[in-house]
Amino acid sequence: MLDACAELLDEIGYEALSTTRIAERAGVAIGSVYQFFPDKKAIAQALTRRNVELFAARVGARFMSEELGGWWDAVDAIIDEYVEMHRTVPGFRSLHFADVLDLHLLDTVADNNTVIAGRLRAMLLAEYGLADSAELDLGLSVIAEAGDAVLKLAFRHDPAGSPAVVEEAKKLVRGYLSSLLTTAARRA
């Protein structure tokens, strides 16, 4: 059902999506859809959660399999994975972690980008031993918001994502994070 939802999102968009269309595409009775999901929003939420988990797993796998020189390479890997998933994973580009549907889709308290920033923070702390601090949390929240906005811009007029805009997103995130880490190091 989630795969059917993803395909339909890419083909017809969220507004035209319906539980009936999802059931038809999945080859299941409408009752089967309602057994697991009360409405199309719940299906979109489940798809978004799956996409976030896939994103985190793919980034984690890159961290494990690639020789990353430092956090700046990790930033590039994270952005590259987002761009690759945007291009290749059905439903990913339509939902952008579903911020247009519900800012609290992934968590009832934290907005979606805060949840994403927290996941990335955990990966960066585990892999690169960055010092945990309130400044790091705030900085990663700013980075998630700014990076998300610039990456959306990259895909707004170019379905493959403008390479020049993607590169600017990397520069923005690396520059801000570098400044944040430099300030934190001076305070320590």
PDB file of C-alpha atoms in Angstrom:
ATOM      1  CA  MET A   1       0.000   0.000   0.000  1.00  0.00           C
ATOM      2  CA  LEU A   2       2.856   2.374   0.768  1.00  0.00           C
ATOM      3  CA  ASP A   3       4.468   1.611  -2.579  1.00  0.00           C
ATOM      4  CA  ALA A   4       1.179   2.283  -4.335  1.00  0.00           C
ATOM      5  CA  CYS A   5       0.821   5.544  -2.424  1.00  0.00           C
ATOM      6  CA  ALA A   6       4.356   6.583  -3.426  1.00  0.00           C
ATOM      7  CA  GLU A   7       3.730   5.857  -7.108  1.00  0.00           C
ATOM      8  CA  LEU A   8       0.446   7.750  -7.096  1.00  0.00           C
ATOM      9  CA  LEU A   9       1.963  10.747  -5.330  1.00  0.00           C
ATOM     10  CA  ASP A  10       4.525  11.078  -8.095  1.00  0.00           C
ATOM     11  CA  GLU A  11       1.883  10.613 -10.798  1.00  0.00           C
ATOM     12  CA  ILE A  12      -1.068  12.657  -9.546  1.00  0.00           C
ATOM     13  CA  GLY A  13       0.025  14.531  -6.407  1.00  0.00           C
ATOM     14  CA  TYR A  14      -1.354  14.604  -2.899  1.00  0.00           C
ATOM     15  CA  GLU A  15      -4.546  16.525  -3.654  1.00  0.00           C
ATOM     16  CA  ALA A  16      -5.766  13.930  -6.180  1.00  0.00           C
ATOM     17  CA  LEU A  17      -4.661  11.003  -4.007  1.00  0.00           C
ATOM     18  CA  SER A  18      -7.426   8.942  -2.422  1.00  0.00           C
ATOM     19  CA  THR A  19      -7.681   5.760  -0.416  1.00  0.00           C
ATOM     20  CA  THR A  20      -9.710   4.250  -3.262  1.00  0.00           C
ATOM     21  CA  ARG A  21      -6.939   4.948  -5.777  1.00  0.00           C
ATOM     22  CA  ILE A  22      -4.353   3.528  -3.386  1.00  0.00           C
ATOM     23  CA  ALA A  23      -6.401   0.339  -2.910  1.00  0.00           C
ATOM     24  CA  GLU A  24      -6.855  -0.047  -6.670  1.00  0.00           C
ATOM     25  CA  ARG A  25      -3.135   0.485  -7.379  1.00  0.00           C
ATOM     26  CA  ALA A  26      -2.119  -1.901  -4.570  1.00  0.00           C
ATOM     27  CA  GLY A  27      -4.610  -4.527  -5.758  1.00  0.00           C
ATOM     28  CA  VAL A  28      -6.334  -4.749  -2.388  1.00  0.00           C
ATOM     29  CA  ALA A  29      -9.862  -4.177  -1.158  1.00  0.00           C
ATOM     30  CA  ILE A  30     -10.591  -0.727   0.253  1.00  0.00           C
ATOM     31  CA  GLY A  31     -11.337  -2.405   3.578  1.00  0.00           C
ATOM     32  CA  SER A  32      -7.740  -3.596   3.720  1.00  0.00           C
ATOM     33  CA  VAL A  33      -6.551  -0.002   3.426  1.00  0.00           C
ATOM     34  CA  TYR A  34      -8.863   1.097   6.239  1.00  0.00           C
ATOM     35  CA  GLN A  35      -7.713  -1.824   8.380  1.00  0.00           C
ATOM     36  CA  PHE A  36      -4.301  -0.120   8.627  1.00  0.00           C
ATOM     37  CA  PHE A  37      -4.938   3.548   7.772  1.00  0.00           C
ATOM     38  CA  PRO A  38      -7.915   5.769   8.601  1.00  0.00           C
ATOM     39  CA  ASP A  39      -7.325   8.150   5.671  1.00  0.00           C
ATOM     40  CA  LYS A  40      -4.891   9.261   2.981  1.00  0.00           C
ATOM     41  CA  LYS A  41      -3.031  11.513   5.401  1.00  0.00           C
ATOM     42  CA  ALA A  42      -2.201   8.525   7.620  1.00  0.00           C
ATOM     43  CA  ILE A  43      -0.852   6.645   4.607  1.00  0.00           C
ATOM     44  CA  ALA A  44       1.240   9.680   3.611  1.00  0.00           C
ATOM     45  CA  GLN A  45       2.531   9.873   7.190  1.00  0.00           C
ATOM     46  CA  ALA A  46       3.544   6.216   7.133  1.00  0.00           C
ATOM     47  CA  LEU A  47       5.259   6.703   3.771  1.00  0.00           C
ATOM     48  CA  THR A  48       7.098   9.739   5.104  1.00  0.00           C
ATOM     49  CA  ARG A  49       8.266   7.819   8.176  1.00  0.00           C
ATOM     50  CA  ARG A  50       9.481   5.045   5.901  1.00  0.00           C
ATOM     51  CA  ASN A  51      11.334   7.593   3.762  1.00  0.00           C
ATOM     52  CA  VAL A  52      12.974   9.155   6.828  1.00  0.00           C
ATOM     53  CA  GLU A  53      14.076   5.724   8.037  1.00  0.00           C
ATOM     54  CA  LEU A  54      15.397   4.868   4.583  1.00  0.00           C
ATOM     55  CA  PHE A  55      17.213   8.214   4.406  1.00  0.00           C
ATOM     56  CA  ALA A  56      18.812   7.670   7.827  1.00  0.00           C
ATOM     57  CA  ALA A  57      19.785   4.092   6.911  1.00  0.00           C
ATOM     58  CA  ARG A  58      21.304   5.139   3.595  1.00  0.00           C
ATOM     59  CA  VAL A  59      23.259   7.976   5.203  1.00  0.00           C
ATOM     60  CA  GLY A  60      24.421   5.609   7.951  1.00  0.00           C
ATOM     61  CA  ALA A  61      25.527   3.061   5.358  1.00  0.00           C
ATOM     62  CA  ARG A  62      27.522   5.730   3.551  1.00  0.00           C
ATOM     63  CA  PHE A  63      29.161   6.737   6.813  1.00  0.00           C
ATOM     64  CA  MET A  64      30.147   3.092   7.375  1.00  0.00           C
ATOM     65  CA  SER A  65      31.258   2.236   3.839  1.00  0.00           C
ATOM     66  CA  GLU A  66      32.936   5.414   2.609  1.00  0.00           C
ATOM     67  CA  GLU A  67      36.167   6.945   3.771  1.00  0.00           C
ATOM     68  CA  LEU A  68      34.971  10.360   4.924  1.00  0.00           C
ATOM     69  CA  GLY A  69      37.715  12.845   5.711  1.00  0.00           C
ATOM     70  CA  GLY A  70      35.698  14.710   8.304  1.00  0.00           C
ATOM     71  CA  TRP A  71      32.359  16.265   9.104  1.00  0.00           C
ATOM     72  CA  TRP A  72      32.443  18.325   5.860  1.00  0.00           C
ATOM     73  CA  ASP A  73      32.464  15.090   3.852  1.00  0.00           C
ATOM     74  CA  ALA A  74      29.601  13.853   6.031  1.00  0.00           C
ATOM     75  CA  VAL A  75      27.618  16.990   5.158  1.00  0.00           C
ATOM     76  CA  ASP A  76      28.206  16.336   1.464  1.00  0.00           C
ATOM     77  CA  ALA A  77      27.196  12.675   1.874  1.00  0.00           C
ATOM     78  CA  ILE A  78      23.964  13.674   3.631  1.00  0.00           C
ATOM     79  CA  ILE A  79      23.054  16.185   0.923  1.00  0.00           C
ATOM     80  CA  ASP A  80      24.071  13.808  -1.876  1.00  0.00           C
ATOM     81  CA  GLU A  81      21.866  11.086  -0.392  1.00  0.00           C
ATOM     82  CA  TYR A  82      18.910  13.478  -0.122  1.00  0.00           C
ATOM     83  CA  VAL A  83      19.370  14.500  -3.761  1.00  0.00           C
ATOM     84  CA  GLU A  84      19.739  10.879  -4.921  1.00  0.00           C
ATOM     85  CA  MET A  85      16.607   9.802  -3.036  1.00  0.00           C
ATOM     86  CA  HIS A  86      14.734  12.795  -4.415  1.00  0.00           C
ATOM     87  CA  ARG A  87      15.631  11.599  -7.906  1.00  0.00           C
ATOM     88  CA  THR A  88      15.060   7.862  -7.465  1.00  0.00           C
ATOM     89  CA  VAL A  89      12.758   6.936  -4.559  1.00  0.00           C
ATOM     90  CA  PRO A  90       9.067   6.970  -5.513  1.00  0.00           C
ATOM     91  CA  GLY A  91       7.054   9.395  -3.392  1.00  0.00           C
ATOM     92  CA  PHE A  92      10.118  11.024  -1.832  1.00  0.00           C
ATOM     93  CA  ARG A  93      10.013  14.187  -3.907  1.00  0.00           C
ATOM     94  CA  SER A  94       6.283  14.565  -3.490  1.00  0.00           C
ATOM     95  CA  LEU A  95       6.387  14.613   0.282  1.00  0.00           C
ATOM     96  CA  HIS A  96       9.696  16.304   1.170  1.00  0.00           C
ATOM     97  CA  PHE A  97       9.203  14.640   4.550  1.00  0.00           C
ATOM     98  CA  ALA A  98       5.600  15.884   4.194  1.00  0.00           C
ATOM     99  CA  ASP A  99       6.135  19.374   5.507  1.00  0.00           C
ATOM    100  CA  VAL A 100       3.377  20.665   3.257  1.00  0.00           C
ATOM    101  CA  LEU A 101       0.926  18.200   4.780  1.00  0.00           C
ATOM    102  CA  ASP A 102       1.758  18.570   8.430  1.00  0.00           C
ATOM    103  CA  LEU A 103       4.727  20.179  10.152  1.00  0.00           C
ATOM    104  CA  HIS A 104       4.358  17.618  12.945  1.00  0.00           C
ATOM    105  CA  LEU A 105       4.025  14.566  10.750  1.00  0.00           C
ATOM    106  CA  LEU A 106       6.977  12.702  12.220  1.00  0.00           C
ATOM    107  CA  ASP A 107       6.521  13.705  15.851  1.00  0.00           C
ATOM    108  CA  THR A 108       3.587  15.228  17.727  1.00  0.00           C
ATOM    109  CA  VAL A 109       5.803  17.740  19.548  1.00  0.00           C
ATOM    110  CA  ALA A 110       8.761  18.536  17.295  1.00  0.00           C
ATOM    111  CA  ASP A 111       8.361  19.800  13.742  1.00  0.00           C
ATOM    112  CA  ASN A 112       9.653  17.630  10.902  1.00  0.00           C
ATOM    113  CA  ASN A 113      12.933  19.480  10.326  1.00  0.00           C
ATOM    114  CA  THR A 114      13.694  19.349  14.057  1.00  0.00           C
ATOM    115  CA  VAL A 115      13.237  15.586  13.955  1.00  0.00           C
ATOM    116  CA  ILE A 116      15.508  15.380  10.899  1.00  0.00           C
ATOM    117  CA  ALA A 117      18.092  17.666  12.578  1.00  0.00           C
ATOM    118  CA  GLY A 118      18.016  15.426  15.654  1.00  0.00           C
ATOM    119  CA  ARG A 119      18.645  12.309  13.581  1.00  0.00           C
ATOM    120  CA  LEU A 120      21.531  14.004  11.771  1.00  0.00           C
ATOM    121  CA  ARG A 121      22.891  15.337  15.074  1.00  0.00           C
ATOM    122  CA  ALA A 122      22.979  11.819  16.483  1.00  0.00           C
ATOM    123  CA  MET A 123      24.843  10.554  13.423  1.00  0.00           C
ATOM    124  CA  LEU A 124      27.357  13.411  13.524  1.00  0.00           C
ATOM    125  CA  LEU A 125      27.934  12.979  17.267  1.00  0.00           C
ATOM    126  CA  ALA A 126      28.419   9.234  16.931  1.00  0.00           C
ATOM    127  CA  GLU A 127      30.677   9.378  13.890  1.00  0.00           C
ATOM    128  CA  TYR A 128      32.699  12.541  14.478  1.00  0.00           C
ATOM    129  CA  GLY A 129      32.707  13.050  18.231  1.00  0.00           C
ATOM    130  CA  LEU A 130      31.364  16.588  18.027  1.00  0.00           C
ATOM    131  CA  ALA A 131      30.715  18.163  21.413  1.00  0.00           C
ATOM    132  CA  ASP A 132      27.041  18.035  22.303  1.00  0.00           C
ATOM    133  CA  SER A 133      25.640  21.429  23.226  1.00  0.00           C
ATOM    134  CA  ALA A 134      22.598  23.651  23.007  1.00  0.00           C
ATOM    135  CA  GLU A 135      24.443  25.696  20.363  1.00  0.00           C
ATOM    136  CA  LEU A 136      24.930  22.569  18.251  1.00  0.00           C
ATOM    137  CA  ASP A 137      21.217  21.748  18.555  1.00  0.00           C
ATOM    138  CA  LEU A 138      20.201  25.261  17.536  1.00  0.00           C
ATOM    139  CA  GLY A 139      22.753  25.346  14.731  1.00  0.00           C
ATOM    140  CA  LEU A 140      21.612  22.014  13.322  1.00  0.00           C
ATOM    141  CA  SER A 141      18.004  23.227  13.433  1.00  0.00           C
ATOM    142  CA  VAL A 142      19.003  26.321  11.448  1.00  0.00           C
ATOM    143  CA  ILE A 143      21.022  24.159   9.045  1.00  0.00           C
ATOM    144  CA  ALA A 144      18.095  21.762   8.531  1.00  0.00           C
ATOM    145  CA  GLU A 145      15.706  24.621   7.757  1.00  0.00           C
ATOM    146  CA  ALA A 146      18.104  26.498   5.489  1.00  0.00           C
ATOM    147  CA  GLY A 147      19.375  23.384   3.721  1.00  0.00           C
ATOM    148  CA  ASP A 148      15.827  22.129   3.197  1.00  0.00           C
ATOM    149  CA  ALA A 149      14.775  25.445   1.649  1.00  0.00           C
ATOM    150  CA  VAL A 150      17.765  25.620  -0.697  1.00  0.00           C
ATOM    151  CA  LEU A 151      17.391  21.973  -1.766  1.00  0.00           C
ATOM    152  CA  LYS A 152      13.708  22.591  -2.535  1.00  0.00           C
ATOM    153  CA  LEU A 153      14.864  25.491  -4.696  1.00  0.00           C
ATOM    154  CA  ALA A 154      17.234  23.121  -6.525  1.00  0.00           C
ATOM    155  CA  PHE A 155      14.288  20.944  -7.570  1.00  0.00           C
ATOM    156  CA  ARG A 156      11.718  23.675  -8.134  1.00  0.00           C
ATOM    157  CA  HIS A 157      12.599  24.224 -11.799  1.00  0.00           C
ATOM    158  CA  ASP A 158      14.847  21.236 -12.478  1.00  0.00           C
ATOM    159  CA  PRO A 159      13.371  17.769 -11.804  1.00  0.00           C
ATOM    160  CA  ALA A 160      16.894  16.358 -11.455  1.00  0.00           C
ATOM    161  CA  GLY A 161      17.937  19.120  -9.059  1.00  0.00           C
ATOM    162  CA  SER A 162      20.065  21.993 -10.265  1.00  0.00           C
ATOM    163  CA  PRO A 163      23.697  20.949  -9.645  1.00  0.00           C
ATOM    164  CA  ALA A 164      24.668  24.595  -9.092  1.00  0.00           C
ATOM    165  CA  VAL A 165      21.983  25.091  -6.431  1.00  0.00           C
ATOM    166  CA  VAL A 166      22.826  21.746  -4.774  1.00  0.00           C
ATOM    167  CA  GLU A 167      26.457  22.886  -4.564  1.00  0.00           C
ATOM    168  CA  GLU A 168      25.324  26.173  -3.001  1.00  0.00           C
ATOM    169  CA  ALA A 169      23.331  24.192  -0.418  1.00  0.00           C
ATOM    170  CA  LYS A 170      26.506  22.291   0.473  1.00  0.00           C
ATOM    171  CA  LYS A 171      28.484  25.527   0.789  1.00  0.00           C
ATOM    172  CA  LEU A 172      25.784  27.045   2.973  1.00  0.00           C
ATOM    173  CA  VAL A 173      25.601  24.061   5.325  1.00  0.00           C
ATOM    174  CA  ARG A 174      29.372  23.541   5.525  1.00  0.00           C
ATOM    175  CA  GLY A 175      29.990  27.258   6.089  1.00  0.00           C
ATOM    176  CA  TYR A 176      27.395  27.584   8.826  1.00  0.00           C
ATOM    177  CA  LEU A 177      28.448  24.384  10.569  1.00  0.00           C
ATOM    178  CA  SER A 178      32.110  25.421  10.354  1.00  0.00           C
ATOM    179  CA  SER A 179      31.280  28.760  11.958  1.00  0.00           C
ATOM    180  CA  LEU A 180      29.244  27.019  14.642  1.00  0.00           C
ATOM    181  CA  LEU A 181      32.046  24.570  15.456  1.00  0.00           C
ATOM    182  CA  THR A 182      34.670  27.325  15.486  1.00  0.00           C
ATOM    183  CA  THR A 183      32.594  29.349  17.939  1.00  0.00           C
ATOM    184  CA  ALA A 184      32.028  26.290  20.125  1.00  0.00           C
ATOM    185  CA  ALA A 185      35.761  25.505  20.125  1.00  0.00           C
ATOM    186  CA  ARG A 186      36.616  29.064  21.230  1.00  0.00           C
ATOM    187  CA  ARG A 187      34.186  28.789  24.141  1.00  0.00           C
ATOM    188  CA  ALA A 188      35.642  25.453  25.284  1.00  0.00           C
TER     189      ALA A 188
END
